[in-house]
XYZ file of C-alpha atoms in Angstrom:
636
model
C 19.871 112.305 83.705
C 17.250 114.988 82.480
C 13.627 114.043 82.262
C 12.627 113.351 78.692
C 9.618 111.089 78.950
C 6.119 111.581 79.796
C 3.060 109.241 79.401
C 1.319 112.376 79.138
C 3.004 113.996 76.006
C 0.980 114.173 73.148
C 3.128 112.869 70.226
C 3.076 115.416 67.330
C 5.249 114.693 64.226
C 6.508 111.242 65.503
C 5.627 107.892 63.641
C 4.610 104.877 65.395
C 7.803 103.452 65.073
C 9.759 106.365 66.014
C 11.902 106.773 69.547
C 12.104 110.294 69.536
C 9.697 113.472 68.642
C 10.390 116.623 67.391
C 7.862 119.204 67.308
C 7.007 123.243 68.036
C 9.725 124.407 65.448
C 10.010 128.031 65.450
C 12.748 130.323 63.925
C 13.758 133.686 65.248
C 15.674 136.148 63.196
C 17.569 137.542 66.059
C 17.758 137.412 69.940
C 15.093 135.543 71.483
C 14.664 134.178 75.029
C 16.440 131.229 74.168
C 19.336 132.216 72.454
C 21.093 135.601 72.022
C 21.242 135.435 68.267
C 18.921 134.368 65.317
C 18.233 130.472 66.196
C 15.839 127.787 65.067
C 13.783 126.392 68.679
C 12.511 122.826 68.765
C 10.843 120.663 71.322
C 12.535 117.147 71.485
C 11.086 114.415 73.652
C 10.893 110.529 73.796
C 7.821 108.852 72.254
C 7.306 105.888 74.411
C 6.630 103.808 71.321
C 9.952 102.331 71.383
C 12.891 102.101 73.722
C 16.274 104.358 72.998
C 19.665 102.617 72.701
C 21.867 103.897 75.074
C 23.533 107.090 74.253
C 26.639 105.681 73.615
C 25.319 103.453 71.201
C 24.275 106.571 69.273
C 27.542 108.032 69.848
C 29.324 105.145 68.474
C 27.745 105.764 64.978
C 27.716 109.706 65.150
C 31.527 109.762 65.922
C 32.173 108.092 62.652
C 31.139 111.360 61.121
C 32.193 113.627 63.862
C 35.064 112.235 65.565
C 35.492 114.921 67.883
C 31.910 114.558 69.692
C 33.289 111.133 70.954
C 35.638 112.903 73.385
C 32.826 114.798 75.150
C 30.388 113.694 77.838
C 26.565 113.899 77.439
C 23.841 114.335 80.231
C 20.653 113.284 78.053
C 19.773 112.516 74.640
C 18.716 115.600 74.199
C 22.104 117.003 75.153
C 23.497 114.758 72.427
C 21.033 115.653 69.911
C 21.444 119.456 70.324
C 25.167 119.180 69.785
C 24.828 116.674 66.735
C 22.568 119.179 64.904
C 24.930 122.071 65.542
C 27.516 120.090 63.991
C 25.515 119.300 60.926
C 24.467 122.604 60.724
C 27.860 123.914 59.792
C 27.637 121.463 56.576
C 30.980 121.206 56.595
C 31.278 124.198 55.103
C 32.811 125.919 58.418
C 29.704 128.098 58.747
C 29.758 130.154 61.741
C 26.805 128.490 63.654
C 28.505 127.224 66.843
C 25.728 128.063 69.242
C 22.905 125.999 71.043
C 21.249 125.637 74.396
C 19.148 123.152 75.951
C 15.753 123.813 78.470
C 14.677 121.264 80.042
C 10.648 121.365 80.729
C 8.361 118.773 82.594
C 7.823 116.360 79.507
C 10.143 117.725 76.976
C 13.288 119.526 76.482
C 13.553 122.867 74.562
C 16.361 122.882 72.118
C 17.650 126.161 70.762
C 20.287 126.047 67.769
C 21.708 129.192 66.254
C 20.436 129.479 62.298
C 21.363 131.532 59.288
C 18.648 130.252 56.773
C 15.423 128.784 58.167
C 14.512 126.227 55.555
C 18.186 124.842 55.947
C 17.888 124.931 59.642
C 14.740 122.950 59.600
C 15.508 120.437 57.204
C 18.985 119.608 59.201
C 16.969 119.179 62.322
C 14.689 116.511 60.209
C 17.888 114.960 58.856
C 19.278 114.315 62.067
C 16.072 113.185 63.372
C 15.947 110.506 60.620
C 19.703 109.780 61.338
C 18.861 108.528 64.762
C 15.801 106.767 64.079
C 17.753 104.887 61.497
C 20.384 103.885 64.343
C 17.724 102.520 66.425
C 16.268 100.302 63.893
C 20.110 99.270 62.676
C 19.467 100.442 59.455
C 21.534 102.268 56.927
C 21.606 105.635 56.678
C 22.911 107.382 53.371
C 24.630 110.528 55.083
C 26.949 111.902 52.497
C 23.857 111.981 50.074
C 21.810 113.808 52.525
C 24.355 116.187 53.422
C 24.772 117.025 49.634
C 21.466 117.891 49.430
C 21.554 120.089 52.717
C 24.587 121.846 51.286
C 22.670 122.577 47.809
C 19.809 124.003 49.531
C 22.069 126.377 51.749
C 23.930 127.173 48.261
C 20.906 128.046 46.602
C 19.942 130.506 49.693
C 20.378 134.283 49.694
C 23.475 133.559 52.015
C 24.997 130.528 49.833
C 27.192 132.805 47.265
C 30.627 132.661 48.699
C 31.118 136.401 48.575
C 28.102 137.205 50.278
C 28.620 134.840 52.852
C 32.478 135.836 53.134
C 31.227 139.324 53.752
C 28.383 138.142 56.143
C 30.747 135.762 58.547
C 33.024 138.812 58.559
C 30.627 141.314 59.842
C 29.134 138.810 62.334
C 32.841 138.390 63.693
C 33.191 141.774 63.875
C 30.081 142.787 65.205
C 28.723 144.595 62.466
C 24.960 144.121 61.910
C 24.122 142.539 58.522
C 20.772 141.390 57.100
C 19.348 140.572 54.071
C 16.889 143.063 52.315
C 14.730 140.192 50.393
C 12.551 142.533 48.229
C 15.786 144.018 46.574
C 18.214 141.360 46.566
C 20.495 143.224 48.861
C 22.593 143.126 51.812
C 22.477 145.761 54.593
C 25.360 146.451 56.703
C 25.040 148.657 59.886
C 21.976 150.687 61.035
C 20.461 154.230 59.911
C 22.863 156.817 58.820
C 25.489 154.412 59.075
C 24.197 151.936 56.679
C 25.727 150.296 53.437
C 23.857 148.338 51.302
C 25.362 146.093 48.645
C 25.267 143.224 46.252
C 28.235 140.935 46.719
C 31.230 143.459 46.247
C 28.673 146.077 44.484
C 27.855 148.871 46.973
C 25.456 151.671 46.852
C 28.030 154.290 47.138
C 29.863 153.076 43.770
C 29.383 154.939 40.669
C 26.711 152.860 38.667
C 28.033 154.254 35.446
C 31.533 153.259 36.273
C 29.899 149.820 37.160
C 28.065 149.481 33.941
C 30.997 150.731 31.744
C 33.436 148.061 33.153
C 31.134 145.305 31.282
C 31.486 147.476 28.007
C 34.789 145.737 27.047
C 35.453 147.378 24.233
C 34.867 150.897 25.645
C 36.739 150.290 28.683
C 39.587 148.926 26.783
C 39.711 152.078 24.571
C 39.726 154.101 27.752
C 42.467 152.426 29.282
C 44.254 152.412 25.836
C 43.912 156.266 26.020
C 45.328 156.674 29.445
C 48.473 154.708 28.298
C 47.798 151.545 30.005
C 49.250 148.060 28.325
C 46.086 146.939 26.495
C 46.786 143.940 23.653
C 45.982 145.157 20.164
C 42.972 144.371 18.856
C 39.386 145.169 17.154
C 35.693 144.912 17.656
C 33.991 142.714 14.808
C 30.404 142.074 13.660
C 30.913 139.041 11.459
C 33.009 136.031 11.272
C 34.774 137.441 8.148
C 35.761 140.331 9.757
C 37.327 138.285 12.337
C 39.400 136.444 9.977
C 40.612 139.646 8.499
C 41.732 141.220 11.880
C 43.418 137.867 12.996
C 45.172 138.296 9.463
C 46.006 141.942 10.313
C 47.507 141.645 14.124
C 48.899 137.936 13.335
C 47.915 134.720 15.115
C 47.642 133.734 18.095
C 44.426 135.911 19.133
C 41.918 135.802 21.670
C 38.264 135.824 21.015
C 35.475 137.271 23.353
C 32.204 138.811 23.504
C 31.941 142.281 24.186
C 29.123 141.592 26.875
C 29.610 138.525 29.420
C 31.120 137.748 32.457
C 32.863 134.798 34.120
C 34.646 133.720 30.962
C 31.936 132.657 29.342
C 32.544 132.581 25.376
C 36.201 133.484 25.822
C 38.731 131.468 23.815
C 42.393 132.244 24.211
C 45.536 131.393 22.193
C 43.403 130.488 18.786
C 46.257 129.788 16.081
C 44.633 129.456 12.673
C 41.391 130.269 11.059
C 39.743 127.068 11.777
C 39.772 127.486 15.348
C 39.094 131.136 15.039
C 35.563 130.143 13.188
C 34.837 128.114 16.054
C 35.916 130.265 18.821
C 33.829 133.175 16.910
C 30.758 130.728 17.073
C 31.153 130.225 20.952
C 31.592 133.957 21.601
C 28.429 134.272 19.564
C 26.386 132.101 21.246
C 27.334 133.554 24.633
C 25.733 137.100 23.758
C 22.326 137.650 25.176
C 19.724 137.550 22.319
C 19.034 141.288 23.116
C 22.193 142.467 22.758
C 23.792 143.340 19.322
C 26.737 140.927 17.647
C 29.990 142.557 18.871
C 33.072 140.332 19.301
C 36.579 141.311 20.251
C 39.703 140.099 18.418
C 42.731 140.699 20.211
C 46.384 139.806 20.261
C 46.810 136.565 22.753
C 49.630 137.626 25.035
C 51.384 134.215 26.313
C 51.623 133.782 29.990
C 49.616 133.125 33.308
C 46.306 134.536 34.180
C 46.194 136.838 37.260
C 43.389 138.466 38.870
C 44.606 141.892 40.826
C 42.240 143.189 43.332
C 41.830 147.078 44.764
C 39.761 148.000 47.231
C 38.949 151.559 47.755
C 41.924 152.557 45.244
C 44.405 150.261 47.018
C 46.010 147.285 46.090
C 44.949 144.403 48.553
C 45.724 140.957 46.791
C 47.124 138.971 43.563
C 45.980 135.489 42.562
C 47.179 133.462 39.708
C 44.099 131.555 38.134
C 45.000 128.370 36.522
C 42.567 126.243 34.302
C 41.003 123.185 35.343
C 43.513 119.923 35.269
C 44.305 116.490 36.285
C 47.200 114.603 36.983
C 47.534 111.056 35.219
C 48.742 107.884 37.137
C 49.102 105.392 34.317
C 45.851 103.641 35.117
C 42.789 106.159 35.114
C 41.016 107.570 32.265
C 40.718 111.352 32.020
C 36.703 110.731 33.111
C 37.854 108.651 36.003
C 40.727 111.422 36.774
C 37.899 114.126 36.851
C 35.541 112.035 38.920
C 38.402 111.567 41.513
C 38.890 115.058 41.604
C 35.882 116.336 42.022
C 35.630 113.745 45.363
C 38.262 115.945 46.994
C 36.488 118.118 49.819
C 38.424 121.113 48.376
C 35.836 120.833 45.265
C 32.761 120.514 47.028
C 31.569 123.803 45.533
C 30.539 125.370 48.560
C 30.755 129.003 50.087
C 33.657 128.176 51.562
C 35.533 125.473 49.503
C 38.567 126.963 47.195
C 37.486 125.034 44.013
C 34.612 124.495 41.944
C 33.534 120.772 40.636
C 34.914 120.051 37.146
C 32.008 119.690 34.769
C 32.298 117.891 31.602
C 31.122 119.608 28.641
C 31.378 120.068 25.314
C 34.165 122.974 25.559
C 36.264 120.578 27.772
C 35.884 117.501 25.293
C 37.041 120.007 22.568
C 39.933 121.007 24.242
C 41.106 117.814 25.099
C 40.613 116.923 21.805
C 43.042 119.383 20.588
C 45.843 117.827 22.659
C 44.750 114.549 20.857
C 43.123 112.845 23.917
C 39.555 111.646 24.707
C 37.730 111.307 27.874
C 38.587 107.614 27.857
C 42.257 108.251 27.180
C 44.597 107.329 30.206
C 47.261 109.458 31.362
C 50.922 108.373 31.898
C 52.103 108.970 35.271
C 52.413 112.589 36.708
C 51.394 113.873 33.381
C 49.478 117.393 34.005
C 46.443 117.375 31.485
C 44.761 120.912 31.408
C 40.942 120.637 30.591
C 40.151 124.308 29.601
C 42.198 127.035 27.951
C 40.496 129.584 30.182
C 41.489 129.892 33.649
C 38.124 130.329 35.152
C 37.452 129.360 38.837
C 34.071 128.714 38.220
C 35.085 125.981 35.804
C 36.755 124.143 38.113
C 40.042 126.467 38.015
C 42.602 126.389 40.674
C 43.615 129.866 42.684
C 47.133 130.452 43.561
C 47.845 133.277 46.049
C 50.836 135.741 44.257
C 50.100 138.519 46.892
C 53.534 138.507 48.181
C 55.420 138.177 44.807
C 54.197 140.514 42.707
C 56.182 143.331 41.563
C 55.913 146.860 43.080
C 55.485 148.375 39.629
C 52.615 145.896 39.132
C 50.719 147.222 42.364
C 51.354 150.885 41.132
C 49.762 150.025 38.104
C 46.862 148.100 39.424
C 46.340 151.358 41.985
C 46.388 153.917 39.124
C 43.879 152.135 37.040
C 41.563 152.093 40.253
C 42.026 155.881 40.728
C 39.801 156.183 37.267
C 37.026 154.406 38.698
C 34.668 155.255 41.577
C 34.240 151.979 42.774
C 34.609 150.140 46.074
C 36.247 146.986 44.567
C 37.897 146.496 41.291
C 39.214 143.428 39.713
C 42.192 143.669 37.086
C 42.477 140.958 35.063
C 46.256 140.855 33.220
C 48.463 138.115 31.523
C 52.080 137.611 31.997
C 54.821 135.197 32.340
C 56.088 136.024 35.601
C 54.044 138.727 38.156
C 56.933 139.132 39.895
C 58.847 141.206 37.225
C 57.606 144.446 36.508
C 54.959 145.142 33.600
C 57.692 147.738 32.031
C 59.765 144.787 30.900
C 56.975 143.819 28.213
C 54.786 140.544 27.785
C 52.260 142.145 29.913
C 48.670 142.953 29.231
C 45.630 143.857 31.152
C 42.501 141.687 29.808
C 39.915 143.219 31.243
C 38.240 145.107 34.312
C 35.675 143.648 36.919
C 33.500 145.748 39.084
C 31.854 143.328 41.108
C 34.859 140.680 41.628
C 34.498 137.495 43.737
C 36.796 137.578 46.605
C 36.761 133.750 47.693
C 39.931 133.085 45.544
C 41.619 135.495 47.655
C 39.889 134.589 51.010
C 40.410 130.915 50.510
C 43.104 130.117 47.674
C 43.769 126.600 46.594
C 47.289 127.178 47.217
C 48.860 129.852 49.332
C 48.042 132.233 52.126
C 44.695 133.879 52.542
C 44.016 137.636 52.473
C 41.379 138.524 54.356
C 39.747 140.791 51.765
C 36.287 140.967 53.340
C 37.710 142.876 56.350
C 39.720 144.901 54.007
C 36.329 145.960 52.537
C 34.061 146.467 55.652
C 36.866 148.556 57.104
C 36.480 150.913 53.877
C 32.924 151.699 55.495
C 33.487 151.188 59.381
C 36.539 151.406 61.387
C 34.994 149.018 63.770
C 31.743 147.389 64.856
C 30.620 150.106 67.168
C 31.073 152.481 64.277
C 28.394 150.582 62.179
C 25.510 151.409 64.820
C 23.474 154.215 65.817
C 22.346 154.767 69.495
C 19.539 152.304 70.573
C 17.278 152.594 73.639
C 15.377 149.592 74.364
C 12.210 149.378 76.483
C 9.935 146.392 77.942
C 7.209 149.037 78.299
C 6.605 152.646 76.803
C 2.969 154.079 76.011
C 2.525 156.518 73.079
C 2.695 159.475 75.342
C 5.883 158.491 76.977
C 7.356 157.745 73.967
C 6.510 161.253 72.206
C 8.074 162.513 75.620
C 11.159 161.030 75.255
C 11.503 161.839 71.525
C 10.838 165.658 72.425
C 13.566 165.550 75.335
C 16.193 164.305 72.983
C 15.342 166.532 70.317
C 15.631 169.336 72.566
C 19.246 168.475 73.115
C 19.917 167.630 69.316
C 17.236 169.361 67.072
C 19.039 168.164 63.958
C 18.667 164.628 64.796
C 16.186 162.043 62.966
C 14.578 159.554 65.640
C 12.874 156.470 65.029
C 10.659 155.175 67.676
C 8.066 151.981 67.674
C 5.896 150.773 70.457
C 2.843 148.388 70.245
C 0.801 151.258 69.833
C 2.458 153.165 67.126
C 5.315 153.955 64.732
C 7.043 157.616 64.686
C 9.843 159.545 62.805
C 10.226 162.161 65.202
C 6.638 163.302 65.997
C 5.398 162.325 62.740
C 3.207 158.864 63.107
C 3.784 156.010 60.459
C 1.715 153.269 59.462
C 2.315 150.637 62.084
C 2.599 146.980 60.281
C 1.347 143.718 62.184
C 4.786 142.109 61.934
C 6.401 143.985 64.873
C 9.904 143.465 64.016
C 9.336 144.504 60.304
C 8.677 148.046 61.895
C 12.081 147.905 63.372
C 13.562 146.991 60.307
C 11.813 149.892 58.260
C 13.393 152.581 60.881
C 16.852 150.775 60.773
C 16.644 151.151 57.045
C 16.044 154.799 57.226
C 19.717 156.202 56.082
C 19.001 159.218 57.760
C 17.983 158.039 61.482
C 20.127 158.955 64.116
C 18.620 157.043 67.045
C 16.309 154.181 67.427
C 13.653 153.843 70.567
C 12.066 150.491 70.652
C 9.545 148.734 73.165
C 10.058 145.181 73.468
C 7.464 143.605 75.886
C 7.265 139.767 76.925
C 4.411 138.620 74.343
C 6.626 139.959 71.394
C 9.836 139.030 72.732
C 8.330 135.275 72.722
C 6.335 135.659 69.772
C 9.013 137.020 67.419
C 12.079 137.872 69.454
C 14.014 140.849 68.470
C 15.174 142.354 65.315
C 18.527 143.811 66.394
C 21.723 142.803 68.552
C 22.764 145.164 71.285
C 21.288 148.381 73.090
C 23.230 151.136 74.508
C 20.378 151.743 77.066
C 17.618 149.100 78.379
C 15.065 150.418 80.544
C 12.784 147.875 82.427
C 9.672 148.770 83.992
C 8.733 145.656 86.641
C 10.403 143.137 84.036
C 9.188 139.495 83.750
C 11.642 136.681 83.547
C 11.451 137.036 79.790
C 11.799 140.757 79.427
C 14.985 140.266 81.535
C 16.768 139.057 78.401
C 16.995 142.620 77.097
C 20.120 143.020 79.792
C 21.628 139.853 78.355
C 23.057 141.384 74.931
C 24.434 145.350 75.781
C 27.844 146.800 75.600
C 30.494 147.482 77.970
C 29.558 151.047 78.294
C 25.658 150.527 78.192
C 23.313 151.481 81.108
C 20.567 149.354 82.348
C 17.785 150.793 84.286
C 15.531 148.350 86.297
C 12.119 149.482 88.159
C 10.581 147.210 90.649
C 7.675 148.820 92.260
C 9.404 152.028 93.675
C 12.872 150.755 93.864
C 15.251 151.677 90.877
C 18.750 149.751 89.817
C 20.763 151.337 87.642
C 23.746 149.601 86.453
C 26.513 151.647 84.566
C 29.942 150.347 83.651
C 30.192 147.863 86.305
C 28.908 150.140 88.990
C 25.339 149.681 90.544
C 23.274 152.563 91.818
C 20.043 151.625 94.019
C 17.509 153.892 95.687
C 13.803 154.255 95.884
C 11.632 156.739 93.741
C 10.053 159.482 95.765
C 5.903 159.153 96.588
C 5.665 161.952 93.205
C 8.686 161.214 91.298
C 8.040 159.787 88.140
C 10.142 157.134 86.716
C 10.535 158.853 83.454
C 12.635 161.553 85.205
C 15.372 158.578 85.805
C 15.428 157.392 82.617
C 15.533 160.663 80.741
C 18.550 161.777 82.837
C 20.394 158.498 81.936
C 19.340 159.030 78.077
C 21.136 162.541 78.531
C 24.228 161.142 79.722
C 24.818 158.315 77.128
C 23.805 160.855 74.072
């Protein structure tokens, strides 16, 4: 049993009734002395105020939520606590937070938990602590309610959007550096001249003109019509009277939608008469932002199923059918009860990894079921499917069904032909047809609209059908591999300004066209030009790695910075250590198979490259710089 209690320990956060104390919480954005990735670090100890239960007693309660933890052995309370925090930290969303460690100290245990969003991770630690204290007191703990709050906290974070998280997790799994740029609300993938920045599925190489053009549904529709793509007949109107006239001319049923909009807001398909049109027109009008003029599309409504076709870099990737939110009757329950039961399903938890959103009861839902002769308190007969909305909007509780394998090849060609006209990485094409497995040339097929920032969760995690790894397809557009997303990085534990400048000059003599970023505690440079050194050390590293012209980074990471701030990046191509401390040895923990490590201890030098070790002693007047400059030349 690891020693976890001492009468000399000063309690910091514990209450007089607490069995455990949690203190010294610290978040590292990247590798640190305790874990080789971003982590939340905290200290764990027994308070001595009350006796803990046996480990098995805590495990009995915990295994009711996480049964697989009961199959493992735990050496201490800290061991079990760390594993529980790690498990809860996944938030039942399948988050990629699987790493943790414990380090026994004299009076406490230091626990390290892989973390992504600091505030959520801190809340998870306190949540588990409260859970353990209620177990010790024999009190009830509202686990499900607390977990939902944690999920909501994460979902509201920068990483909580389904598309952003899917791309982030894929980048992580592929070894592609990825971090959030808070000031701009962007993600950056890759370093230096390899970098790509983006918001969800829109990236810095996309044409902003084309992206904005797709939001103008009227102009985009006319553009596609002139290119002979199948577009439903219709017109733009600015008044309800005009809407009635257009609907009369083209014939009911019609679809009504605002020119400016997204996520199906204000869209009403299958309008059959003037009364329904007046209501649909008003919904479209309400969806138009105040600063935008009144412009509403009235077009022929095509009967069929709603599909999203996704193209990445001009190539067809996936097709998904989208069905409106619905419930299935059981002969006993009301529609409201059926909705409540449906929303309890894990697949509707509305998280970054759940395939469906919650079904919200609102005016549009009540109006649509009223059109079917139903109310929220109506009891639905067994096995009857009641659709709750006209629009197959996934964010309003709709269902996604993968159709990638059944789509007709003519429809694939059509999607790719459309994508060629837009300089966009990702393009979503919304179409309607009775059968996606039949060619669009057979008729009853229409393009509804184009999306320049399509969501990808419907393809990655459909409610029904196989997953299509869209995030990998997107990132492969920019990077053939994780290695292709990086620039060379040279990491030192100690390097002076003069040595740094000599190293820069040495590299520029071989690569005069390069842009080199370098930082040590005494200064920051781009080539020989000195820049303003910021107090937050890792922000200097980030500034350099954000430079889209940077070919190489040189960085100093001494013990005090590693202990206080940790590192910003993962992986070095060359690590040079001059009489390293135990903490500084962490720099060799995170290297690549072809990386080189040079370690000097007094006059003895050890060089590790590709599994081989070379040891020798420096001569009396032989400078250490000569050794590592030679190794730099070999890797560049």
